[in-house]
mmCIF file of C-alpha atoms in Angstrom:
data_model
loop_
_atom_site.group_PDB
_atom_site.id
_atom_site.type_symbol
_atom_site.label_atom_id
_atom_site.label_comp_id
_atom_site.label_asym_id
_atom_site.label_seq_id
_atom_site.Cartn_x
_atom_site.Cartn_y
_atom_site.Cartn_z
ATOM 1 C CA MET A 6 124.054 -74.589 4.551
ATOM 2 C CA GLN A 7 126.576 -71.817 3.810
ATOM 3 C CA ALA A 8 125.977 -70.362 7.289
ATOM 4 C CA LEU A 9 126.723 -73.754 8.863
ATOM 5 C CA ILE A 10 129.945 -74.085 6.863
ATOM 6 C CA GLN A 11 131.073 -70.590 8.005
ATOM 7 C CA ALA A 12 130.175 -71.506 11.651
ATOM 8 C CA ALA A 13 132.204 -74.670 11.365
ATOM 9 C CA ALA A 14 135.143 -72.740 9.942
ATOM 10 C CA LEU A 15 135.055 -70.395 12.941
ATOM 11 C CA ALA A 16 134.575 -73.200 15.446
ATOM 12 C CA PRO A 17 138.319 -73.774 16.145
ATOM 13 C CA THR A 18 138.908 -70.067 16.775
ATOM 14 C CA MET A 19 135.894 -69.740 19.041
ATOM 15 C CA VAL A 20 137.012 -72.782 21.004
ATOM 16 C CA SER A 21 140.357 -71.256 21.641
ATOM 17 C CA GLY A 22 138.425 -68.339 23.174
ATOM 18 C CA SER A 23 139.359 -65.381 20.978
ATOM 19 C CA ILE A 24 136.706 -63.261 19.264
ATOM 20 C CA PRO A 25 137.171 -63.415 15.457
ATOM 21 C CA SER A 26 137.392 -60.251 13.412
ATOM 22 C CA PRO A 27 134.242 -59.619 11.362
ATOM 23 C CA SER A 28 134.129 -61.159 7.865
ATOM 24 C CA TRP A 29 132.097 -58.193 6.497
ATOM 25 C CA SER A 30 131.346 -54.550 7.225
ATOM 26 C CA GLY A 31 128.252 -53.966 5.164
ATOM 27 C CA PHE A 32 126.690 -54.730 1.766
ATOM 28 C CA ASP A 33 125.862 -52.908 -1.508
ATOM 29 C CA ILE A 34 122.445 -52.235 -2.957
ATOM 30 C CA PRO A 35 122.553 -52.130 -6.811
ATOM 31 C CA LEU A 36 121.083 -48.910 -8.289
ATOM 32 C CA PRO A 37 120.645 -47.817 -11.930
ATOM 33 C CA TRP A 38 123.496 -45.335 -11.620
ATOM 34 C CA GLY A 39 125.807 -47.478 -9.379
ATOM 35 C CA SER A 40 125.403 -48.970 -5.952
ATOM 36 C CA LEU A 41 124.497 -47.810 -2.406
ATOM 37 C CA ARG A 42 126.781 -49.041 0.325
ATOM 38 C CA ILE A 43 124.980 -49.951 3.586
ATOM 39 C CA HIS A 44 127.603 -49.997 6.422
ATOM 40 C CA ALA A 45 127.232 -52.339 9.354
ATOM 41 C CA TYR A 46 128.245 -49.466 11.602
ATOM 42 C CA ALA A 47 125.173 -47.528 10.471
ATOM 43 C CA LEU A 48 122.903 -50.497 10.918
ATOM 44 C CA CYS A 49 124.160 -50.889 14.545
ATOM 45 C CA ILE A 50 123.449 -47.227 15.212
ATOM 46 C CA LEU A 51 120.039 -47.553 13.615
ATOM 47 C CA ALA A 52 119.196 -50.688 15.572
ATOM 48 C CA GLY A 53 120.188 -48.897 18.814
ATOM 49 C CA ILE A 54 117.940 -45.919 17.940
ATOM 50 C CA VAL A 55 114.956 -48.147 17.220
ATOM 51 C CA VAL A 56 115.209 -50.225 20.388
ATOM 52 C CA GLY A 57 116.017 -47.157 22.500
ATOM 53 C CA LEU A 58 112.935 -45.380 21.078
ATOM 54 C CA TRP A 59 110.810 -48.437 21.845
ATOM 55 C CA LEU A 60 111.784 -48.406 25.508
ATOM 56 C CA THR A 61 111.547 -44.629 25.778
ATOM 57 C CA SER A 62 108.034 -44.596 24.192
ATOM 58 C CA VAL A 63 106.790 -47.246 26.662
ATOM 59 C CA ARG A 64 108.110 -45.333 29.668
ATOM 60 C CA TRP A 65 106.914 -42.001 28.349
ATOM 61 C CA ALA A 66 103.381 -43.304 27.895
ATOM 62 C CA LYS A 67 103.301 -44.643 31.404
ATOM 63 C CA ARG A 68 104.231 -41.107 32.691
ATOM 64 C CA GLY A 69 100.910 -39.841 31.248
ATOM 65 C CA ALA A 70 102.475 -37.929 28.310
ATOM 66 C CA PRO A 71 100.391 -36.925 25.362
ATOM 67 C CA GLU A 72 100.034 -39.551 22.726
ATOM 68 C CA GLY A 73 102.590 -39.238 19.853
ATOM 69 C CA SER A 74 104.642 -36.584 21.646
ATOM 70 C CA VAL A 75 107.720 -38.852 21.787
ATOM 71 C CA TRP A 76 107.953 -38.662 18.000
ATOM 72 C CA ASP A 77 107.518 -34.932 18.019
ATOM 73 C CA ILE A 78 110.552 -34.724 20.352
ATOM 74 C CA VAL A 79 112.854 -37.291 18.843
ATOM 75 C CA ILE A 80 112.492 -35.828 15.352
ATOM 76 C CA TRP A 81 114.516 -32.897 16.787
ATOM 77 C CA ALA A 82 116.739 -34.846 19.200
ATOM 78 C CA ILE A 83 118.108 -37.499 16.824
ATOM 79 C CA PRO A 84 119.497 -35.129 14.125
ATOM 80 C CA PHE A 85 120.880 -32.774 16.655
ATOM 81 C CA GLY A 86 122.477 -35.723 18.584
ATOM 82 C CA ILE A 87 124.170 -37.123 15.384
ATOM 83 C CA ILE A 88 125.621 -33.714 14.482
ATOM 84 C CA GLY A 89 126.751 -33.183 18.101
ATOM 85 C CA GLY A 90 128.300 -36.625 18.274
ATOM 86 C CA ARG A 91 130.212 -36.132 15.087
ATOM 87 C CA LEU A 92 131.483 -32.691 16.106
ATOM 88 C CA TYR A 93 132.736 -34.023 19.439
ATOM 89 C CA HIS A 94 134.569 -36.821 17.723
ATOM 90 C CA VAL A 95 136.266 -34.481 15.325
ATOM 91 C CA VAL A 96 137.435 -32.223 18.175
ATOM 92 C CA SER A 97 138.600 -35.160 20.299
ATOM 93 C CA SER A 98 140.384 -36.950 17.470
ATOM 94 C CA PRO A 99 141.378 -34.103 15.088
ATOM 95 C CA ASP A 100 144.464 -35.647 13.374
ATOM 96 C CA ALA A 101 142.623 -37.260 10.572
ATOM 97 C CA TYR A 102 140.760 -34.084 9.687
ATOM 98 C CA PHE A 103 143.250 -31.295 10.398
ATOM 99 C CA GLY A 104 146.557 -33.232 10.485
ATOM 100 C CA PRO A 105 148.905 -33.810 13.405
ATOM 101 C CA GLY A 106 149.289 -30.609 15.414
ATOM 102 C CA PHE A 107 146.724 -28.979 13.119
ATOM 103 C CA ASP A 108 149.341 -28.698 10.373
ATOM 104 C CA GLY A 109 146.760 -28.773 7.626
ATOM 105 C CA THR A 110 147.641 -32.158 6.276
ATOM 106 C CA GLY A 111 144.303 -33.733 7.223
ATOM 107 C CA ASP A 112 141.394 -34.348 5.043
ATOM 108 C CA LEU A 113 138.313 -32.117 5.851
ATOM 109 C CA SER A 114 136.095 -34.127 3.499
ATOM 110 C CA LEU A 115 136.145 -36.999 5.994
ATOM 111 C CA ILE A 116 134.195 -34.924 8.612
ATOM 112 C CA PRO A 117 130.691 -35.642 7.268
ATOM 113 C CA GLN A 118 131.522 -39.251 6.488
ATOM 114 C CA ILE A 119 129.984 -40.764 9.685
ATOM 115 C CA GLN A 120 129.673 -44.225 7.994
ATOM 116 C CA ARG A 121 133.418 -44.595 8.691
ATOM 117 C CA GLY A 122 132.686 -44.418 12.373
ATOM 118 C CA GLY A 123 133.294 -41.714 14.955
ATOM 119 C CA LEU A 124 130.423 -40.451 17.071
ATOM 120 C CA GLY A 125 131.252 -38.949 20.519
ATOM 121 C CA ILE A 126 128.558 -39.698 23.031
ATOM 122 C CA TRP A 127 129.007 -36.382 24.908
ATOM 123 C CA GLY A 128 128.454 -34.238 21.917
ATOM 124 C CA ALA A 129 125.483 -36.426 21.017
ATOM 125 C CA VAL A 130 123.921 -35.948 24.463
ATOM 126 C CA VAL A 131 124.530 -32.218 24.626
ATOM 127 C CA LEU A 132 123.177 -31.311 21.248
ATOM 128 C CA GLY A 133 120.639 -33.998 21.452
ATOM 129 C CA ALA A 134 119.301 -32.472 24.605
ATOM 130 C CA VAL A 135 119.050 -29.111 22.740
ATOM 131 C CA GLY A 136 116.947 -30.795 20.023
ATOM 132 C CA ALA A 137 114.778 -32.491 22.781
ATOM 133 C CA TRP A 138 114.245 -29.184 24.471
ATOM 134 C CA ILE A 139 112.914 -27.725 21.238
ATOM 135 C CA GLY A 140 110.661 -30.664 20.732
ATOM 136 C CA CYS A 141 109.415 -30.537 24.366
ATOM 137 C CA ARG A 142 108.645 -26.818 24.112
ATOM 138 C CA ARG A 143 106.617 -27.458 20.979
ATOM 139 C CA SER A 144 104.749 -30.346 22.633
ATOM 140 C CA GLY A 145 104.126 -28.547 25.860
ATOM 141 C CA VAL A 146 105.971 -31.087 28.107
ATOM 142 C CA LYS A 147 108.913 -30.781 30.503
ATOM 143 C CA LEU A 148 112.455 -31.714 29.286
ATOM 144 C CA SER A 149 113.255 -32.970 32.816
ATOM 145 C CA ALA A 150 110.367 -35.452 32.605
ATOM 146 C CA PHE A 151 111.363 -36.596 29.108
ATOM 147 C CA VAL A 152 115.007 -37.247 29.823
ATOM 148 C CA ASP A 153 114.010 -39.282 32.953
ATOM 149 C CA ALA A 154 111.894 -41.441 30.679
ATOM 150 C CA ALA A 155 114.616 -41.611 27.969
ATOM 151 C CA ALA A 156 117.597 -42.431 30.217
ATOM 152 C CA PRO A 157 117.413 -46.259 30.138
ATOM 153 C CA GLY A 158 116.603 -46.191 26.468
ATOM 154 C CA LEU A 159 119.575 -44.024 25.676
ATOM 155 C CA LEU A 160 121.812 -46.410 27.508
ATOM 156 C CA LEU A 161 120.310 -49.402 25.652
ATOM 157 C CA ALA A 162 120.898 -47.570 22.326
ATOM 158 C CA GLN A 163 124.517 -47.108 23.208
ATOM 159 C CA ALA A 164 124.894 -50.809 24.085
ATOM 160 C CA LEU A 165 123.756 -51.731 20.541
ATOM 161 C CA GLY A 166 125.420 -48.917 18.712
ATOM 162 C CA ARG A 167 128.819 -49.807 20.243
ATOM 163 C CA TRP A 168 128.864 -52.961 18.127
ATOM 164 C CA GLY A 169 129.450 -50.831 15.104
ATOM 165 C CA ASN A 170 133.122 -50.448 16.394
ATOM 166 C CA TYR A 171 133.416 -54.194 16.116
ATOM 167 C CA PHE A 172 132.369 -54.286 12.389
ATOM 168 C CA ASN A 173 134.686 -51.327 11.649
ATOM 169 C CA GLN A 174 137.512 -52.965 13.673
ATOM 170 C CA GLU A 175 138.164 -49.814 15.582
ATOM 171 C CA LEU A 176 138.445 -48.363 19.126
ATOM 172 C CA PHE A 177 139.830 -51.611 20.591
ATOM 173 C CA GLY A 178 142.111 -51.853 23.620
ATOM 174 C CA GLY A 179 145.680 -52.822 24.062
ATOM 175 C CA PRO A 180 147.272 -56.250 23.488
ATOM 176 C CA THR A 181 146.031 -59.017 25.729
ATOM 177 C CA THR A 182 146.391 -62.754 26.210
ATOM 178 C CA LEU A 183 142.989 -63.210 27.728
ATOM 179 C CA PRO A 184 140.838 -65.965 26.135
ATOM 180 C CA TRP A 185 138.330 -63.466 24.946
ATOM 181 C CA GLY A 186 140.889 -61.362 23.082
ATOM 182 C CA LEU A 187 139.713 -59.706 19.860
ATOM 183 C CA GLN A 188 141.296 -60.485 16.520
ATOM 184 C CA ILE A 189 141.981 -57.588 14.149
ATOM 185 C CA ASP A 190 142.955 -58.069 10.459
ATOM 186 C CA ALA A 191 146.645 -57.346 10.102
ATOM 187 C CA ASN A 192 146.045 -55.432 6.848
ATOM 188 C CA ASN A 193 143.379 -53.189 8.550
ATOM 189 C CA PRO A 194 144.539 -49.569 8.813
ATOM 190 C CA ASN A 195 143.660 -49.551 12.501
ATOM 191 C CA PHE A 196 146.103 -52.498 13.286
ATOM 192 C CA PRO A 197 148.996 -51.103 15.431
ATOM 193 C CA ALA A 198 152.234 -51.013 13.517
ATOM 194 C CA GLY A 199 155.056 -53.270 14.776
ATOM 195 C CA LEU A 200 152.877 -55.939 16.433
ATOM 196 C CA PRO A 201 152.632 -59.546 15.285
ATOM 197 C CA ALA A 202 149.689 -60.423 13.046
ATOM 198 C CA ASP A 203 148.208 -62.827 15.545
ATOM 199 C CA THR A 204 148.114 -60.261 18.423
ATOM 200 C CA LEU A 205 144.809 -60.154 20.267
ATOM 201 C CA PHE A 206 143.350 -57.011 21.695
ATOM 202 C CA HIS A 207 140.946 -56.042 24.497
ATOM 203 C CA PRO A 208 137.368 -55.957 23.057
ATOM 204 C CA THR A 209 136.522 -52.646 24.591
ATOM 205 C CA PHE A 210 133.331 -52.447 22.466
ATOM 206 C CA LEU A 211 132.120 -55.624 24.213
ATOM 207 C CA TYR A 212 133.113 -54.377 27.714
ATOM 208 C CA GLU A 213 131.087 -51.158 27.188
ATOM 209 C CA SER A 214 128.169 -52.914 25.603
ATOM 210 C CA LEU A 215 127.883 -55.304 28.554
ATOM 211 C CA TRP A 216 128.348 -52.478 31.013
ATOM 212 C CA ASN A 217 125.512 -50.558 29.343
ATOM 213 C CA VAL A 218 123.123 -53.475 29.334
ATOM 214 C CA ALA A 219 123.680 -53.985 33.095
ATOM 215 C CA GLY A 220 123.126 -50.312 33.504
ATOM 216 C CA VAL A 221 119.739 -50.452 31.851
ATOM 217 C CA LEU A 222 118.567 -53.124 34.312
ATOM 218 C CA ILE A 223 119.938 -51.184 37.238
ATOM 219 C CA LEU A 224 118.301 -47.882 36.203
ATOM 220 C CA LEU A 225 114.962 -49.597 35.610
ATOM 221 C CA ALA A 226 115.144 -51.233 38.989
ATOM 222 C CA LEU A 227 116.076 -48.070 40.844
ATOM 223 C CA ASP A 228 113.389 -46.029 39.050
ATOM 224 C CA ARG A 229 110.787 -48.607 39.990
ATOM 225 C CA ARG A 230 111.931 -48.493 43.670
ATOM 226 C CA PHE A 231 112.379 -44.669 43.996
ATOM 227 C CA ASN A 232 110.275 -43.296 41.145
ATOM 228 C CA PHE A 233 112.779 -40.452 40.315
ATOM 229 C CA ARG A 234 111.626 -37.057 39.031
ATOM 230 C CA ARG A 235 113.236 -33.685 38.129
ATOM 231 C CA SER A 236 115.726 -35.412 35.792
ATOM 232 C CA ARG A 237 117.415 -37.199 38.688
ATOM 233 C CA LEU A 238 117.331 -40.544 36.768
ATOM 234 C CA PHE A 239 119.072 -38.893 33.812
ATOM 235 C CA TRP A 240 121.871 -37.732 36.072
ATOM 236 C CA LEU A 241 122.104 -41.158 37.631
ATOM 237 C CA TYR A 242 122.515 -42.486 34.053
ATOM 238 C CA ALA A 243 125.333 -39.968 33.462
ATOM 239 C CA MET A 244 127.111 -41.086 36.624
ATOM 240 C CA TYR A 245 126.844 -44.733 35.796
ATOM 241 C CA TYR A 246 127.985 -44.335 32.157
ATOM 242 C CA THR A 247 131.002 -42.128 33.027
ATOM 243 C CA LEU A 248 132.065 -44.529 35.858
ATOM 244 C CA GLY A 249 132.486 -47.311 33.308
ATOM 245 C CA ARG A 250 133.779 -45.044 30.537
ATOM 246 C CA VAL A 251 136.737 -43.914 32.567
ATOM 247 C CA TRP A 252 138.344 -47.374 32.793
ATOM 248 C CA ILE A 253 137.193 -48.499 29.392
ATOM 249 C CA GLU A 254 138.548 -45.398 27.695
ATOM 250 C CA ALA A 255 141.883 -45.781 29.504
ATOM 251 C CA MET A 256 142.303 -49.174 27.859
ATOM 252 C CA ARG A 257 142.069 -47.920 24.353
ATOM 253 C CA ILE A 258 145.083 -47.372 22.093
ATOM 254 C CA ASP A 259 143.557 -45.482 19.197
ATOM 255 C CA ASP A 260 144.759 -41.907 18.475
ATOM 256 C CA ALA A 261 142.989 -39.315 20.690
ATOM 257 C CA GLU A 262 143.578 -35.879 21.908
ATOM 258 C CA GLN A 263 145.760 -35.805 25.087
ATOM 259 C CA ILE A 264 144.955 -33.302 27.828
ATOM 260 C CA SER A 265 147.241 -32.508 30.902
ATOM 261 C CA ILE A 266 145.421 -31.465 34.037
ATOM 262 C CA PHE A 267 147.039 -31.304 37.506
ATOM 263 C CA GLY A 268 150.198 -32.762 36.000
ATOM 264 C CA ILE A 269 148.337 -35.840 34.721
ATOM 265 C CA THR A 270 148.197 -36.373 30.952
ATOM 266 C CA THR A 271 145.455 -38.646 29.592
ATOM 267 C CA ARG A 272 142.894 -38.837 26.819
ATOM 268 C CA LEU A 273 140.337 -36.061 26.520
ATOM 269 C CA ASN A 274 137.419 -38.543 26.885
ATOM 270 C CA VAL A 275 138.809 -39.676 30.233
ATOM 271 C CA TRP A 276 138.845 -36.169 31.654
ATOM 272 C CA THR A 277 135.405 -35.502 30.152
ATOM 273 C CA SER A 278 134.030 -38.589 31.921
ATOM 274 C CA ILE A 279 135.500 -37.528 35.255
ATOM 275 C CA PHE A 280 134.079 -33.950 35.038
ATOM 276 C CA VAL A 281 130.665 -35.191 33.864
ATOM 277 C CA PHE A 282 130.570 -37.619 36.690
ATOM 278 C CA VAL A 283 131.317 -34.952 39.288
ATOM 279 C CA ALA A 284 128.738 -32.553 37.742
ATOM 280 C CA ALA A 285 126.105 -35.266 37.536
ATOM 281 C CA LEU A 286 126.677 -36.243 41.198
ATOM 282 C CA ILE A 287 126.240 -32.614 42.296
ATOM 283 C CA ALA A 288 123.060 -32.216 40.201
ATOM 284 C CA PHE A 289 121.578 -35.492 41.485
ATOM 285 C CA LEU A 290 122.124 -34.424 45.098
ATOM 286 C CA LEU A 291 120.839 -30.931 44.745
ATOM 287 C CA LEU A 292 117.754 -32.002 42.917
ATOM 288 C CA GLY A 293 117.107 -34.553 45.648
ATOM 289 C CA LEU A 294 116.836 -31.717 48.230
ATOM 290 C CA LYS A 295 113.855 -30.230 46.315
ATOM 291 C CA GLY A 296 111.672 -33.276 46.736
ATOM 292 C CA ARG A 297 109.097 -34.340 44.285
ATOM 293 C CA PRO A 298 107.417 -31.771 42.035
ATOM 294 C CA GLU A 299 103.949 -30.541 42.859
ATOM 295 C CA PRO A 300 101.894 -31.329 40.912
ATOM 296 C CA ASP A 301 103.702 -34.328 39.588
ATOM 297 C CA THR A 302 102.993 -33.837 35.839
ATOM 298 C CA VAL A 303 104.845 -34.057 32.544
ATOM 299 C CA TYR A 304 103.182 -30.888 31.245
ATOM 300 C CA LEU A 305 104.680 -27.421 31.269
ATOM 301 C CA PRO A 306 102.669 -24.911 33.398
ATOM 302 C CA GLY A 307 99.667 -23.618 31.464
ATOM 303 C CA ARG A 308 99.902 -26.477 28.825
ATOM 304 C CA GLU A 309 97.875 -29.072 30.720
ATOM 305 C CA PRO A 310 95.018 -30.559 28.648
ATOM 306 C CA GLU A 311 91.563 -29.188 29.304
ATOM 307 C CA GLU A 312 89.248 -31.405 31.298
ATOM 308 C CA ALA A 313 86.327 -32.932 29.329
ATOM 309 C CA PRO A 314 82.815 -31.735 30.369
ATOM 310 C CA VAL A 315 81.080 -34.194 32.801
ATOM 311 C CA ALA A 316 78.223 -36.044 31.164
ATOM 312 C CA GLY A 317 74.873 -34.970 32.588
ATOM 313 C CA ALA A 318 76.069 -31.604 33.789
ATOM 314 C CA ALA A 319 73.568 -29.823 31.542
ATOM 315 C CA VAL A 320 70.719 -31.933 32.795
ATOM 316 C CA GLU A 321 71.544 -31.007 36.386
ATOM 317 C CA ASP A 322 71.591 -27.320 35.425
ATOM 318 C CA ASP A 323 68.177 -27.535 33.940
ATOM 319 C CA GLU A 324 66.801 -29.243 37.017
ATOM 320 C CA GLU A 325 68.214 -26.491 39.228
ATOM 321 C CA VAL A 326 66.383 -23.806 37.151
ATOM 322 C CA ARG A 327 62.990 -25.477 37.472
ATOM 323 C CA ASP A 328 60.633 -24.278 40.229
ATOM 324 C CA PRO A 329 60.319 -27.177 42.663
ATOM 325 C CA ASP A 330 56.910 -25.996 43.751
ATOM 326 C CA THR A 331 54.877 -26.754 40.576
ATOM 327 C CA VAL A 332 51.776 -28.203 42.219
ATOM 328 C CA VAL A 333 48.654 -26.549 41.026
ATOM 329 C CA SER A 334 45.717 -26.290 43.418
ATOM 330 C CA ASP A 335 42.955 -28.774 43.014
ATOM 331 C CA SER A 336 40.295 -26.100 42.998
ATOM 332 C CA ASP A 337 42.048 -23.955 40.327
ATOM 333 C CA SER A 338 42.639 -26.843 38.027
ATOM 334 C CA ARG A 339 39.026 -27.816 38.309
ATOM 335 C CA GLY A 340 37.898 -24.286 37.647
ATOM 336 C CA ASN A 341 39.787 -24.316 34.358
ATOM 337 C CA LEU A 342 38.167 -27.509 33.081
ATOM 338 C CA PRO A 343 35.994 -27.067 29.898
ATOM 339 C CA GLY A 344 32.311 -26.954 30.541
ATOM 340 C CA ASN A 345 32.723 -25.895 34.100
ATOM 341 C CA GLN A 346 30.349 -23.109 34.944
ATOM 342 C CA SER A 347 31.338 -22.533 38.469
ATOM 343 C CA GLY A 348 34.041 -20.010 37.491
ATOM 344 C CA SER A 349 36.008 -19.114 40.581
ATOM 345 C CA ARG A 350 33.333 -20.104 43.077
ATOM 346 C CA HIS A 351 34.611 -20.525 46.670
ATOM 347 C CA ALA A 352 33.942 -23.579 48.719
ATOM 348 C CA SER A 353 31.761 -21.612 51.161
ATOM 349 C CA ASP A 354 29.337 -20.416 48.521
ATOM 350 C CA PRO A 355 26.091 -22.461 48.448
ATOM 351 C CA THR A 356 25.432 -24.231 45.170
ATOM 352 C CA GLU A 357 22.088 -24.619 43.511
ATOM 353 C CA GLU A 358 22.069 -28.389 44.382
ATOM 354 C CA THR A 359 22.654 -27.635 48.070
ATOM 355 C CA ALA A 360 19.856 -25.017 48.114
ATOM 356 C CA ALA A 361 17.410 -27.347 46.432
ATOM 357 C CA ALA A 362 18.352 -30.423 48.358
ATOM 358 C CA PRO A 363 15.916 -31.687 51.037
ATOM 359 C CA ALA A 364 16.971 -31.545 54.585
ATOM 360 C CA GLY A 365 19.231 -34.404 55.698
ATOM 361 C CA SER A 366 20.164 -35.417 52.188
ATOM 362 C CA LYS A 367 23.822 -35.507 50.895
ATOM 363 C CA PRO A 368 23.960 -33.076 48.070
ATOM 364 C CA GLY A 369 26.879 -34.647 46.364
ATOM 365 C CA LEU A 370 25.463 -38.141 46.378
ATOM 366 C CA ASP A 371 21.993 -36.902 45.315
ATOM 367 C CA ALA A 372 23.384 -34.964 42.491
ATOM 368 C CA THR A 373 25.250 -37.964 41.275
ATOM 369 C CA ALA A 374 22.371 -40.261 41.544
ATOM 370 C CA SER A 375 20.059 -37.952 39.678
ATOM 371 C CA GLY A 376 22.530 -37.653 36.812
ATOM 372 C CA THR A 377 22.998 -33.986 37.394
ATOM 373 C CA SER A 378 26.403 -32.884 36.059
ATOM 374 C CA GLY A 379 28.258 -29.650 35.522
ATOM 375 C CA SER A 380 29.178 -28.978 39.163
ATOM 376 C CA THR A 381 31.440 -30.539 41.777
ATOM 377 C CA ALA A 382 30.719 -30.822 45.505
ATOM 378 C CA THR A 383 32.995 -28.766 47.614
ATOM 379 C CA GLY A 384 33.293 -27.767 51.192
ATOM 380 C CA PRO A 385 33.291 -30.518 53.927
ATOM 381 C CA ALA A 386 33.184 -33.382 51.441
ATOM 382 C CA SER A 387 36.288 -32.064 49.625
ATOM 383 C CA GLU A 388 38.192 -31.492 52.831
ATOM 384 C CA ALA A 389 37.443 -35.060 53.961
ATOM 385 C CA GLY A 390 38.763 -36.356 50.619
ATOM 386 C CA ALA A 391 41.920 -34.399 50.943
ATOM 387 C CA GLY A 392 42.686 -35.925 54.257
ATOM 388 C CA LYS A 393 42.614 -39.478 53.015
#
């Protein structure tokens, strides 16, 4: 019911088209020694990491990567990325930490307080890649294969994480009269001085979030069509993101380091985006000249998994060792039968029954009829039986 009341209260504002400022930026968890503040900014970053990891793990598994290796990699990449992102933000917006013109009037204790906002994507990508490289080496997989699998997930994580700027009411654009203008509390420290309290601003957080979501769909479609390898999808991600970041960054009015190059003075992030775009384009084209890797595998050379032994291989080996000519002669087998007194008698030797048999009689049949045992007829009779 309370949620419905709040929605009704916001309805007139939403109908007018403007985006209302957030009514909260986090919540407190009571503890025995005080309370723990959970910031909405941190929740947005965490949600982005979770969703980005999900998409990356799905794509990584389809590439034939070893099970569980994605976690072995991100356990290095995420902490490195957060540290790198914070360091880049401090360098690109140093006034709050070192004072204007590095006059020493800033507050250095603010540097580790990332819950206040301020993570530069380029520092996060660079140091995050270093952490990913360490994890890939330990897992025996190629960094180039991993960043190709992670590129869409990285862009999706940025799309969700950017909403943290909304809850912190920061990094918005200049004043606008567009119907989707963003409201900022007039008593917020980030509200520009000298402007009327009802001024609306460009919601650059929303522009970038929508740009990134569209980029995720584009990268997935292109990768399905062309099946990129050798980190080419990652460089395509870098080109797409910087292309949008140039015009979005140029709309912001927050304090940032200004750099002059070729007589043009603009924000450091604008120049960084331009240089990264050019570098990514060159890398993408050069890697395309090499063609697909042979063999197309995610494993580092010499780290491929051993093939399991084929079932029945031992049986085949045993069969090959056996002598195929195992037939024992009929006469030798008979000569070894118990009670046989003939020994090694040859077929041409006359037997006692043959010598004693009357002329014209069949020795074998007469011996059988008379019940005589202990010998076997051989010679012509045996040869006739063998021919049947």
